[in-house]
Amino acid sequence: MFGMPRLPPEDRRHWEIGEDSDSSLAIEKSWKELVPGHKEMSRELCHQQEALWELLTTELIYVRKLKIMTDLLAAGLLNLQRVGLLTEVSAETLFGNVPSLIRAHRSFWEEVLGPTLEETRASGQPLDPVSLQNGFLSFSQRFQPYILYCLRVKQTMAYAWEQQDSSPLFHTFVQWCEKHKRSGRQTLGDLLIKPHQRITKYPLLLQAVRKRSPEARAREALTAMIAAVESFLRHINKRVRQGEEQESLVAAARRIGPYEVLEPPSEEVEKNLRPFSTLDLMAPMLGVASEHTRQLLLEGPVRMKEGREGKLDVYLFLFSDVLLVTKTLRRADKAKVIRPPLMLEKLVCRPLRDPSSFLLIHLTEFQCVSSALTVHCPRATDRALWLEKTQQAQVALQKLKAEECIQQKRELLALYQDRDRESPGPRPSTPSTEGSESSTEGSNCRTPESSTVIPQLVVTEDTDEDAPSVPDDTSDSGYGTLVPGSPKASHFPPNRLRSRAFRRDPRLTFSTLDLRDVPLHPLPPDPQAPQRRSTPELPEESVQKGGSLPRGDPPTSSEEEDGTSVGENVVVENLHRARLRGQLSPSPTHTDSAGESPWDSSGDEEEEEPFLGPGYSPSPHPLRAEDMLREIREELASQRIESVPEPGDSRPRKLTRVQLQRMRGLHVVHLDTPLSTSEV
């Protein structure tokens, strides 16, 4: 009789109750009242104005319907609760975030639609659809409250029907509101579903405007606006689908009870197993984006047989990533898990000769059998359904994991690119997979500060035309072969214990042992130092810029003992090493944590030759041929491998003319290509 009682100011502000700003939500009956020259406009342009006018008028009508829920229904319910009636009904649950929707649409009208209408009122020109572009491009930011409302609209409507069925007084109140003159003959269900209908209608209204727009500029702007709105709608649908899947998973998880896959032999064992006897189906799936929720795909009763035991009545639950074997509890509407979860990515299904049976094989990380279960379905159609659903779930899971892997790689690549932009300084180049040519090209364009020159690389020559051209392993060493007279070569002399290490492990050649004595930043050679002349002459195609020397198989034990090799280079090489033994100081050996060298042995210390200090100077007179042969035999004897029998003929072999020529005329190959420290 006397209208709706006024609520306190805080309630009115929260629920957007009142008519303070409703005067701005007014519009003319037709757009022709605003455009005096509408009679001279083309028919196509008139149709465009009609479509734009429909967008404006339907916006105001929708806002007024939202106000019915707040000014009539919410205000009436709150007034009744103030006098102690319908206190069991929650206004927040019934109407959700409708006040937030009203604020969003009021702002949209005042900032986007209203200025376009005011411009037409002031100028008398037709409505311009391009002026709406900025407002619709920010559509997703403006209408964020719709995500929450669409997620809860089903629960809201279910709550309204439930309260009407359980409370006669609330049912009477709803009927009174629906018959009120301000309701516009709208029912409670119609009003609750209006926001969902309105948000999905925007693309249709914009498409109608674009269809009737003659200008290309207007069509391009409308196309961009439609794309922005549809993108937001897809996001809402995605969130709604995720919410529904989450609710379904919660309902399924409530049906699955205890996790009893083992029978503990004692109470102590049971106490230790208890923290690990919980299955959390609400946890995210492994290797899949968090936006994807585990779904219940199929369930049903079957009979299972494991090994030679009898058949057991079980109940299977097939989820998106796991298959659960459970047993129904009699006293409760739940099922307990009686077997470890079978992960679908490790599951193999094979049909058996029985038309209603199939085999479940669960594999380990090593792709070997972990368990095998024989499943007997009630009918043959049930077996086909289980096999089909399981295969589809496996394919979908594999696709989701592949997408997540690609996304992680893209994010990692973007992270590295961002770091490169933040730190534009030079960085060490990564190794190239295109071979030595690409690395050589990259080394030519590096700065001088980051490049260095490797020491002289010394190899032995083989000029014997009769001997096969097989490279020796000792000739592929670029380290430990610096010129003996160079003052810089004394910083890393050859290792004293390399011969004993070689006797322990024949696979460790001199070239590999000498690598330990080379610093990380090798020094350039001294051009004034005398050169070691024991280098062969290699063909041009065998030594490439930025590449490496050809490597052959290491010499056999018999070849080392008699002083010869396949390429006949060991004699010259050993002769040179025999000379170096008295000229170079020993290198410090690598020691372990106990302070002992890993190459030391208990029985070979006394057999080692005495060390000649750095003050020792070799004799200026050249050695005779007999002295050379004696030192060669001693060097070869010190390199013999343990447990290898002595050769039958241990007499010294005579030197050939080719060997003598090699000892006299030698060559040196210099590889002075600048290489960066990262390549070294």
XYZ file of C-alpha atoms in Angstrom:
680
model
C 0.000 0.000 0.000
C 2.745 2.460 0.906
C 5.583 1.206 -1.378
C 8.937 -0.378 -0.565
C 10.452 0.787 2.739
C 13.827 2.460 2.419
C 16.907 0.496 3.446
C 19.980 1.855 5.223
C 22.434 3.759 2.961
C 25.111 1.036 3.115
C 22.671 -1.600 1.891
C 21.414 0.684 -0.859
C 24.947 1.344 -2.092
C 25.906 -2.321 -1.975
C 22.833 -3.523 -3.870
C 22.616 -0.526 -6.237
C 19.120 0.257 -4.972
C 17.645 3.656 -5.889
C 16.942 5.964 -8.788
C 19.632 8.568 -8.246
C 21.386 8.077 -11.579
C 18.554 6.536 -13.608
C 17.852 9.865 -15.295
C 20.933 9.393 -17.473
C 19.552 6.112 -18.787
C 17.000 7.824 -21.026
C 16.724 7.676 -24.804
C 14.460 8.889 -27.593
C 11.925 6.666 -29.283
C 13.769 6.665 -32.637
C 17.102 7.759 -34.058
C 15.239 9.813 -36.682
C 14.430 12.346 -33.981
C 18.167 13.067 -33.672
C 19.057 13.153 -37.407
C 17.079 15.833 -39.283
C 18.422 14.767 -42.673
C 17.426 11.132 -42.387
C 15.133 11.436 -45.426
C 18.101 12.167 -47.726
C 20.108 9.178 -46.413
C 20.521 6.008 -48.444
C 18.524 2.940 -47.599
C 21.634 0.983 -46.595
C 22.753 3.723 -44.221
C 19.278 3.841 -42.667
C 19.465 0.116 -41.994
C 22.829 0.663 -40.330
C 21.323 3.320 -38.046
C 18.483 0.978 -37.151
C 20.960 -1.723 -36.117
C 22.951 0.752 -34.012
C 19.770 2.054 -32.398
C 18.809 -1.509 -31.454
C 22.170 -1.887 -29.716
C 21.565 1.251 -27.661
C 17.928 0.610 -26.748
C 18.423 -3.033 -25.775
C 21.278 -1.982 -23.512
C 18.992 0.332 -21.545
C 16.195 -2.233 -21.378
C 18.607 -4.822 -20.005
C 19.940 -2.476 -17.305
C 16.355 -1.763 -16.189
C 15.695 -5.489 -15.853
C 18.770 -5.872 -13.694
C 17.407 -3.091 -11.511
C 14.212 -5.115 -10.986
C 16.230 -7.776 -9.171
C 17.807 -5.230 -6.850
C 15.095 -2.579 -6.379
C 12.220 -5.043 -6.048
C 13.350 -8.561 -5.150
C 16.501 -7.840 -3.121
C 15.011 -4.775 -1.402
C 11.846 -6.664 -0.466
C 13.763 -9.654 0.886
C 16.087 -7.494 2.960
C 13.131 -5.593 4.436
C 11.430 -8.848 5.434
C 14.623 -10.099 7.047
C 14.857 -6.891 9.071
C 11.585 -7.861 10.807
C 12.605 -11.509 11.287
C 11.042 -13.149 8.195
C 12.823 -15.366 5.632
C 16.080 -15.184 7.522
C 17.035 -18.639 6.210
C 17.231 -17.287 2.633
C 20.593 -15.833 1.569
C 20.283 -12.777 -0.666
C 23.943 -13.120 -1.770
C 23.369 -16.696 -2.914
C 20.068 -15.860 -4.606
C 21.185 -12.825 -6.600
C 24.911 -13.390 -6.826
C 26.944 -10.421 -8.072
C 24.109 -8.663 -9.897
C 25.141 -5.289 -8.372
C 28.579 -5.680 -10.017
C 26.868 -6.255 -13.372
C 24.833 -3.086 -12.939
C 27.975 -1.063 -12.222
C 29.774 -2.516 -15.254
C 26.912 -1.713 -17.653
C 26.399 1.745 -16.216
C 30.092 2.484 -16.779
C 29.864 1.030 -20.289
C 26.961 3.331 -21.085
C 28.574 6.427 -19.637
C 31.966 5.888 -21.317
C 31.146 4.180 -24.624
C 27.517 4.203 -25.733
C 26.408 7.452 -24.091
C 29.083 9.717 -25.707
C 28.173 8.372 -29.165
C 24.531 9.180 -28.541
C 25.367 12.656 -27.196
C 27.496 13.427 -30.248
C 24.589 12.578 -32.520
C 22.258 14.692 -30.427
C 24.627 17.647 -30.675
C 25.624 17.422 -34.357
C 22.572 15.879 -35.945
C 24.823 13.480 -37.848
C 24.159 9.709 -38.033
C 25.542 7.427 -35.342
C 29.177 6.520 -36.036
C 30.029 2.837 -35.293
C 33.779 3.602 -35.343
C 33.402 5.672 -32.171
C 32.451 2.454 -30.328
C 35.668 0.644 -31.242
C 37.804 1.540 -28.215
C 35.054 0.588 -25.806
C 34.442 -2.835 -27.352
C 38.140 -3.617 -27.675
C 38.325 -3.403 -23.871
C 35.236 -5.602 -23.534
C 36.953 -8.334 -21.512
C 38.272 -5.865 -18.930
C 34.925 -4.106 -18.553
C 32.764 -7.184 -18.060
C 34.895 -9.363 -15.813
C 31.974 -9.823 -13.320
C 30.225 -11.967 -15.931
C 32.753 -14.747 -15.410
C 31.717 -15.215 -11.802
C 28.015 -14.859 -12.564
C 28.078 -17.429 -15.379
C 29.987 -19.834 -13.162
C 27.296 -19.649 -10.470
C 24.128 -19.189 -12.487
C 23.170 -22.873 -12.310
C 23.681 -23.028 -8.563
C 21.730 -19.781 -8.178
C 18.707 -21.065 -10.086
C 18.806 -24.394 -8.262
C 18.911 -22.546 -4.953
C 15.868 -20.429 -5.934
C 13.774 -23.493 -6.840
C 14.861 -25.289 -3.698
C 13.845 -22.394 -1.457
C 10.467 -22.051 -3.133
C 9.774 -25.744 -2.648
C 10.883 -25.828 0.978
C 9.525 -22.467 2.185
C 5.857 -21.542 1.509
C 6.493 -18.011 2.770
C 9.317 -17.465 0.247
C 7.103 -18.862 -2.509
C 4.422 -16.323 -1.582
C 6.981 -13.515 -1.626
C 8.222 -14.488 -5.090
C 4.672 -14.580 -6.464
C 4.007 -11.101 -5.034
C 7.162 -9.749 -6.731
C 6.292 -11.296 -10.096
C 2.818 -9.671 -10.039
C 4.200 -6.268 -9.066
C 3.851 -3.488 -11.645
C 7.594 -2.836 -11.619
C 8.440 -6.441 -12.535
C 7.232 -6.049 -16.112
C 5.718 -9.545 -15.903
C 9.173 -11.079 -15.518
C 9.493 -14.234 -13.428
C 12.406 -14.895 -11.079
C 13.821 -17.529 -13.423
C 13.637 -15.151 -16.402
C 15.467 -12.436 -14.511
C 18.240 -14.776 -13.313
C 18.977 -16.014 -16.844
C 18.974 -12.519 -18.444
C 22.718 -11.769 -17.865
C 23.754 -14.963 -19.631
C 21.515 -14.139 -22.581
C 22.687 -10.535 -22.838
C 26.416 -11.210 -22.872
C 26.006 -13.706 -25.724
C 23.881 -11.281 -27.769
C 26.564 -8.633 -28.328
C 28.260 -10.414 -31.270
C 24.891 -10.759 -33.036
C 24.115 -7.056 -32.634
C 27.557 -6.043 -33.939
C 27.319 -8.431 -36.876
C 23.995 -6.867 -37.848
C 25.633 -3.424 -37.836
C 28.598 -4.645 -39.914
C 26.301 -6.281 -42.435
C 24.588 -2.948 -43.098
C 27.706 -0.730 -43.034
C 28.694 0.509 -46.530
C 32.106 1.965 -45.571
C 35.190 -0.265 -45.433
C 36.571 1.669 -42.462
C 33.460 0.936 -40.415
C 33.486 -2.743 -41.392
C 37.108 -3.151 -40.291
C 36.378 -1.535 -36.938
C 33.306 -3.710 -36.391
C 35.266 -6.843 -37.295
C 37.817 -6.041 -34.617
C 35.054 -5.381 -32.077
C 33.342 -8.688 -32.860
C 36.623 -10.564 -32.467
C 37.219 -8.995 -29.042
C 33.730 -9.899 -27.797
C 33.889 -13.457 -29.119
C 37.288 -13.979 -27.507
C 35.824 -12.988 -24.148
C 32.868 -15.333 -24.665
C 35.210 -18.212 -25.425
C 37.043 -17.473 -22.209
C 33.763 -17.549 -20.268
C 32.746 -20.850 -21.867
C 36.117 -22.295 -21.017
C 35.821 -21.265 -17.393
C 32.277 -22.627 -17.196
C 33.384 -25.947 -18.660
C 36.234 -26.155 -16.178
C 33.834 -25.440 -13.345
C 31.478 -28.176 -14.465
C 34.337 -30.636 -14.762
C 35.534 -29.691 -11.301
C 32.091 -30.289 -9.840
C 31.879 -33.654 -11.549
C 35.300 -34.614 -10.196
C 34.294 -33.590 -6.675
C 31.208 -35.764 -6.890
C 33.253 -38.725 -8.159
C 35.941 -38.266 -5.499
C 33.295 -38.382 -2.780
C 32.237 -41.820 -3.991
C 35.745 -43.252 -3.668
C 36.601 -44.114 -0.096
C 39.691 -45.594 1.574
C 42.896 -46.611 -0.166
C 43.651 -50.219 0.849
C 45.954 -51.783 -1.716
C 48.123 -53.601 0.847
C 47.454 -55.784 3.847
C 49.938 -54.727 6.544
C 51.331 -57.651 8.558
C 51.408 -55.724 11.830
C 50.150 -52.589 13.516
C 53.597 -51.018 13.320
C 53.715 -51.454 9.574
C 50.169 -50.151 9.257
C 51.087 -47.062 11.251
C 53.988 -46.308 8.894
C 51.843 -46.914 5.811
C 48.981 -44.702 6.949
C 50.477 -41.353 5.726
C 50.880 -42.843 2.247
C 47.462 -44.501 2.010
C 45.524 -41.523 0.683
C 44.522 -40.982 -2.936
C 43.890 -37.331 -3.874
C 41.911 -37.219 -7.107
C 41.614 -33.430 -6.854
C 45.350 -33.035 -7.469
C 46.291 -31.772 -10.964
C 47.263 -34.218 -13.659
C 50.995 -34.727 -14.146
C 52.542 -33.154 -17.232
C 49.321 -31.353 -18.222
C 48.406 -27.677 -17.960
C 46.557 -26.765 -14.783
C 43.572 -25.519 -16.770
C 42.661 -29.114 -17.670
C 40.734 -31.001 -15.017
C 40.586 -34.727 -14.465
C 37.269 -36.126 -15.730
C 35.352 -39.312 -15.024
C 34.934 -40.929 -18.443
C 33.473 -44.363 -17.674
C 32.561 -46.559 -14.741
C 30.990 -49.931 -14.254
C 31.107 -53.360 -12.555
C 33.333 -56.130 -13.966
C 34.972 -59.339 -12.803
C 38.750 -59.320 -12.486
C 41.325 -62.102 -12.317
C 44.962 -61.578 -11.334
C 47.416 -64.430 -11.800
C 45.994 -67.807 -10.905
C 43.665 -66.516 -8.262
C 39.922 -66.708 -8.642
C 37.720 -64.034 -10.161
C 36.856 -61.034 -8.039
C 33.903 -58.661 -8.398
C 35.274 -55.130 -8.742
C 34.125 -51.704 -9.881
C 36.263 -49.754 -12.369
C 36.571 -45.961 -12.622
C 38.168 -44.633 -15.813
C 39.465 -41.061 -15.448
C 41.345 -38.865 -17.888
C 44.751 -40.115 -16.734
C 44.198 -43.087 -14.426
C 42.167 -46.285 -14.074
C 41.065 -47.243 -10.557
C 40.177 -50.770 -9.454
C 37.802 -50.559 -6.490
C 35.453 -52.743 -4.516
C 32.028 -51.512 -3.471
C 31.393 -51.258 0.242
C 28.117 -52.725 1.431
C 27.233 -50.354 4.248
C 28.174 -47.125 2.490
C 27.703 -45.692 -0.960
C 31.452 -45.688 -1.488
C 34.130 -47.881 -3.042
C 37.581 -48.585 -1.652
C 40.648 -48.773 -3.889
C 42.094 -52.307 -3.774
C 44.830 -52.037 -6.444
C 47.458 -49.345 -7.125
C 46.264 -46.722 -9.630
C 46.944 -47.723 -13.221
C 48.317 -44.705 -15.099
C 46.959 -44.593 -18.645
C 50.295 -43.592 -20.172
C 51.738 -46.881 -18.877
C 48.674 -49.030 -19.615
C 48.302 -51.501 -22.484
C 44.915 -53.050 -23.314
C 44.697 -56.260 -25.330
C 41.470 -58.077 -26.270
C 41.366 -61.814 -25.539
C 39.745 -64.658 -27.438
C 36.796 -64.500 -25.101
C 34.540 -61.821 -26.702
C 33.762 -60.283 -23.316
C 37.289 -60.280 -21.821
C 40.401 -58.168 -22.228
C 43.835 -57.902 -20.630
C 45.192 -54.892 -18.749
C 49.018 -54.680 -18.722
C 50.629 -52.013 -16.578
C 54.237 -51.144 -17.425
C 57.042 -49.630 -15.400
C 59.363 -46.798 -16.397
C 61.574 -49.418 -18.067
C 58.674 -50.572 -20.254
C 58.443 -53.939 -18.552
C 55.416 -55.562 -16.961
C 54.472 -54.386 -13.490
C 51.091 -56.084 -13.188
C 48.565 -57.820 -15.420
C 44.810 -58.057 -14.851
C 42.260 -60.073 -16.804
C 38.920 -58.238 -16.971
C 35.657 -60.063 -17.728
C 32.797 -57.765 -18.763
C 29.103 -58.702 -18.517
C 28.619 -58.366 -22.290
C 30.758 -58.121 -25.418
C 29.495 -54.578 -26.047
C 30.826 -53.562 -22.624
C 34.293 -54.792 -23.549
C 34.221 -52.794 -26.778
C 33.145 -49.705 -24.850
C 35.935 -50.048 -22.274
C 38.585 -50.543 -24.951
C 37.307 -47.595 -26.998
C 37.091 -45.172 -24.077
C 40.506 -46.188 -22.779
C 42.135 -45.666 -26.166
C 40.461 -42.279 -26.597
C 41.606 -41.212 -23.142
C 45.187 -42.245 -23.903
C 45.216 -40.282 -27.161
C 43.745 -37.201 -25.502
C 46.228 -37.404 -22.618
C 49.172 -37.714 -24.984
C 47.959 -34.680 -26.930
C 47.593 -32.591 -23.777
C 51.103 -33.509 -22.618
C 52.555 -32.648 -26.016
C 50.812 -29.256 -25.970
C 52.127 -28.532 -22.476
C 55.659 -29.495 -23.526
C 55.500 -27.136 -26.521
C 54.123 -24.353 -24.357
C 56.920 -24.754 -21.823
C 59.506 -24.606 -24.598
C 57.936 -21.420 -25.937
C 57.945 -19.830 -22.500
C 61.569 -20.825 -21.999
C 62.518 -19.371 -25.387
C 60.676 -16.146 -24.578
C 62.490 -15.971 -21.245
C 65.888 -16.265 -22.926
C 64.901 -13.652 -25.493
C 63.873 -11.255 -22.739
C 67.206 -11.786 -21.008
C 69.021 -11.098 -24.261
C 67.160 -7.804 -24.625
C 67.942 -6.807 -21.043
C 71.663 -7.651 -21.375
C 72.774 -6.736 -24.922
C 76.460 -7.358 -24.153
C 78.512 -10.012 -26.009
C 78.054 -13.585 -24.881
C 80.045 -16.734 -25.673
C 78.807 -18.359 -28.822
C 77.088 -21.704 -28.564
C 78.579 -24.678 -30.397
C 77.340 -24.983 -33.949
C 76.036 -28.224 -35.411
C 77.020 -27.350 -38.953
C 80.598 -28.590 -38.682
C 83.985 -26.998 -38.530
C 83.283 -24.549 -41.358
C 80.586 -22.714 -39.431
C 82.734 -22.540 -36.309
C 85.614 -21.176 -38.385
C 83.420 -18.497 -39.900
C 82.204 -17.526 -36.446
C 85.746 -17.236 -35.151
C 86.692 -14.727 -37.815
C 84.141 -12.169 -36.631
C 84.950 -12.292 -32.899
C 86.644 -9.479 -31.090
C 90.394 -9.685 -30.430
C 89.838 -9.668 -26.679
C 87.928 -12.963 -26.780
C 90.321 -14.816 -29.127
C 93.666 -16.454 -28.618
C 96.245 -18.397 -30.614
C 96.757 -22.054 -29.876
C 100.295 -23.381 -29.444
C 102.235 -25.052 -32.262
C 100.785 -28.408 -33.164
C 103.546 -30.930 -33.832
C 102.995 -34.180 -35.708
C 105.346 -36.767 -37.139
C 106.035 -37.297 -40.801
C 105.736 -40.505 -42.766
C 107.535 -40.273 -46.116
C 107.982 -43.966 -46.662
C 106.164 -44.727 -49.877
C 106.108 -48.428 -49.144
C 104.478 -48.114 -45.706
C 100.701 -47.643 -45.540
C 99.531 -44.170 -44.656
C 97.841 -44.809 -41.316
C 97.909 -41.946 -38.807
C 99.337 -42.712 -35.397
C 97.453 -41.758 -32.258
C 100.506 -40.041 -30.817
C 100.592 -37.655 -33.764
C 97.194 -36.160 -32.881
C 98.291 -34.401 -29.764
C 98.219 -30.632 -29.750
C 99.297 -30.422 -26.105
C 102.534 -31.221 -24.303
C 104.530 -30.770 -27.525
C 105.730 -27.202 -27.139
C 109.244 -26.365 -28.193
C 111.618 -27.623 -25.481
C 113.790 -24.570 -25.592
C 110.946 -22.119 -25.205
C 110.861 -20.340 -21.845
C 107.076 -20.541 -21.803
C 107.084 -24.289 -22.314
C 108.597 -24.844 -18.902
C 105.364 -23.858 -17.200
C 103.713 -27.164 -18.085
C 106.346 -29.887 -18.712
C 105.356 -33.505 -19.408
C 104.155 -35.628 -16.555
C 106.715 -37.849 -14.836
C 104.250 -40.604 -14.094
C 102.646 -40.908 -17.500
C 104.657 -44.020 -18.410
C 103.482 -45.824 -15.275
C 99.909 -44.716 -15.947
C 100.229 -46.023 -19.470
C 101.307 -49.384 -18.148
C 98.221 -49.519 -15.964
C 95.750 -48.610 -18.705
C 96.961 -49.011 -22.337
C 93.998 -46.946 -23.575
C 95.597 -43.804 -22.142
C 97.957 -42.686 -24.896
C 100.469 -39.912 -24.519
C 98.144 -37.486 -26.265
C 95.343 -38.048 -23.762
C 97.647 -38.011 -20.733
C 99.250 -34.746 -21.780
C 95.865 -33.013 -21.794
C 95.968 -32.789 -18.010
C 99.029 -30.554 -18.095
C 97.563 -27.883 -20.387
C 96.108 -24.719 -18.783
C 92.614 -23.486 -19.684
C 94.058 -20.435 -21.465
C 97.030 -21.666 -23.560
C 99.770 -19.160 -24.228
C 100.930 -18.259 -27.760
C 104.278 -19.754 -28.849
C 107.521 -17.865 -28.600
C 108.693 -17.144 -32.184
C 112.333 -16.882 -31.019
C 112.413 -20.311 -29.402
C 113.993 -23.224 -31.314
C 111.428 -25.458 -32.947
C 110.966 -29.125 -32.404
C 111.499 -30.677 -35.777
C 109.594 -33.903 -35.771
C 106.492 -32.948 -37.713
C 105.200 -34.775 -40.789
C 103.934 -33.236 -43.932
C 100.179 -33.794 -44.104
C 97.988 -33.432 -47.184
C 96.082 -30.168 -47.362
C 92.658 -31.767 -47.241
C 93.452 -33.659 -44.023
C 94.049 -30.496 -41.935
C 91.140 -28.053 -42.171
C 90.725 -24.703 -40.597
C 88.866 -25.043 -37.328
C 88.901 -28.843 -37.569
C 91.095 -31.490 -36.011
C 93.807 -33.820 -37.190
C 92.889 -37.341 -38.305
C 92.968 -39.802 -35.478
C 93.963 -43.413 -35.842
C 93.875 -46.433 -33.616
C 96.455 -46.568 -30.810
C 99.453 -48.821 -31.406
C 99.313 -52.371 -30.158
C 101.499 -53.711 -27.395
C 103.699 -55.676 -29.774
C 104.402 -52.612 -31.843
C 105.394 -50.652 -28.773
C 107.698 -53.349 -27.520
C 109.714 -53.781 -30.667
C 109.868 -50.040 -31.335
C 107.782 -49.975 -34.533
C 104.257 -48.987 -35.440
C 102.023 -49.201 -38.462
C 103.244 -45.851 -39.688
C 106.835 -46.416 -38.351
C 106.664 -43.164 -36.340
C 107.188 -44.495 -32.826
C 110.955 -44.678 -33.179
C 111.326 -41.003 -33.932
C 108.730 -40.021 -31.376
C 110.321 -42.090 -28.619
C 113.742 -40.798 -29.518
C 112.528 -37.262 -29.057
C 110.837 -38.082 -25.758
C 114.057 -39.711 -24.536
C 115.843 -36.440 -25.197
C 113.138 -34.439 -23.428
C 113.411 -36.532 -20.298
C 116.626 -34.818 -19.374
C 115.653 -31.323 -20.508
C 112.197 -30.653 -19.083
C 111.177 -30.332 -15.470
C 108.464 -32.639 -14.184
C 104.859 -31.486 -14.013
C 102.912 -31.706 -10.804
C 100.672 -34.693 -10.790
C 97.024 -34.566 -9.889
C 96.313 -35.793 -6.385
C 93.174 -37.016 -4.770
C 91.696 -35.949 -1.438
C 94.204 -38.119 0.453
C 97.125 -36.286 -1.149
C 98.181 -39.270 -3.296
C 98.297 -39.347 -7.044
C 95.843 -41.685 -8.740
C 98.688 -42.798 -11.016
C 101.062 -43.840 -8.215
C 101.672 -47.484 -7.417
C 103.370 -49.066 -4.477
C 105.841 -51.181 -6.359
C 107.003 -48.909 -9.112
C 108.501 -46.044 -7.120
C 111.940 -47.606 -6.930
C 111.945 -48.467 -10.615
C 111.405 -44.864 -11.699
C 114.492 -43.081 -13.026
C 115.906 -40.281 -10.876
C 114.459 -36.874 -11.585
C 116.789 -34.323 -13.121
C 116.056 -30.854 -11.822
C 115.566 -27.722 -13.900
C 119.260 -26.871 -13.562
C 120.253 -29.933 -15.541
C 121.605 -29.114 -19.005
C 121.950 -31.729 -21.716
C 125.253 -32.542 -23.277
C 126.075 -30.293 -26.227
C 127.557 -33.227 -28.158
C 125.127 -35.244 -30.297
C 124.450 -38.802 -29.270
C 125.836 -41.672 -31.253
C 123.569 -44.155 -33.054
C 124.275 -46.848 -30.417
C 123.290 -44.462 -27.582
C 120.137 -43.504 -29.429
C 119.117 -47.147 -29.860
C 119.836 -47.880 -26.204
C 117.602 -45.025 -25.041
C 114.894 -46.094 -27.441
C 114.950 -49.635 -26.016
C 114.814 -48.273 -22.455
C 111.888 -46.046 -23.309
C 109.987 -48.890 -24.930
C 110.773 -51.181 -22.006
C 109.295 -48.651 -19.588
C 106.087 -48.584 -21.644
C 105.445 -52.339 -21.632
C 102.014 -53.372 -20.453
C 101.765 -55.672 -17.481
C 100.855 -59.334 -18.013
C 101.949 -59.156 -21.681
C 104.516 -61.802 -22.596
C 107.865 -60.795 -23.979
C 108.302 -61.241 -27.720
C 110.332 -64.179 -28.898
C 112.958 -62.102 -30.613
C 114.100 -59.293 -28.322
C 117.170 -58.327 -30.350
C 117.317 -54.699 -31.422
C 116.177 -53.996 -34.902
C 118.345 -52.165 -37.375
C 117.378 -48.737 -38.657
C 116.491 -48.458 -42.330
C 117.517 -45.667 -44.626
C 114.019 -44.251 -44.597
C 114.072 -44.039 -40.812
C 117.486 -42.366 -40.847
C 116.247 -39.867 -43.444
C 113.269 -39.126 -41.276
C 115.507 -38.515 -38.301
C 117.552 -36.017 -40.320
C 114.952 -34.136 -42.376
C 111.806 -33.199 -40.416
C 109.075 -30.657 -40.922
C 106.886 -28.538 -38.692
C 103.228 -27.659 -39.330
C 101.947 -24.488 -37.612
C 98.247 -24.103 -36.880
C 97.972 -20.463 -35.893
C 94.239 -20.035 -36.486
C 92.778 -17.696 -33.819
C 90.215 -19.572 -31.749
C 87.967 -18.222 -29.039
C 88.344 -19.380 -25.486
C 84.903 -20.983 -25.632
C 85.992 -23.220 -28.546
C 89.230 -24.191 -26.840
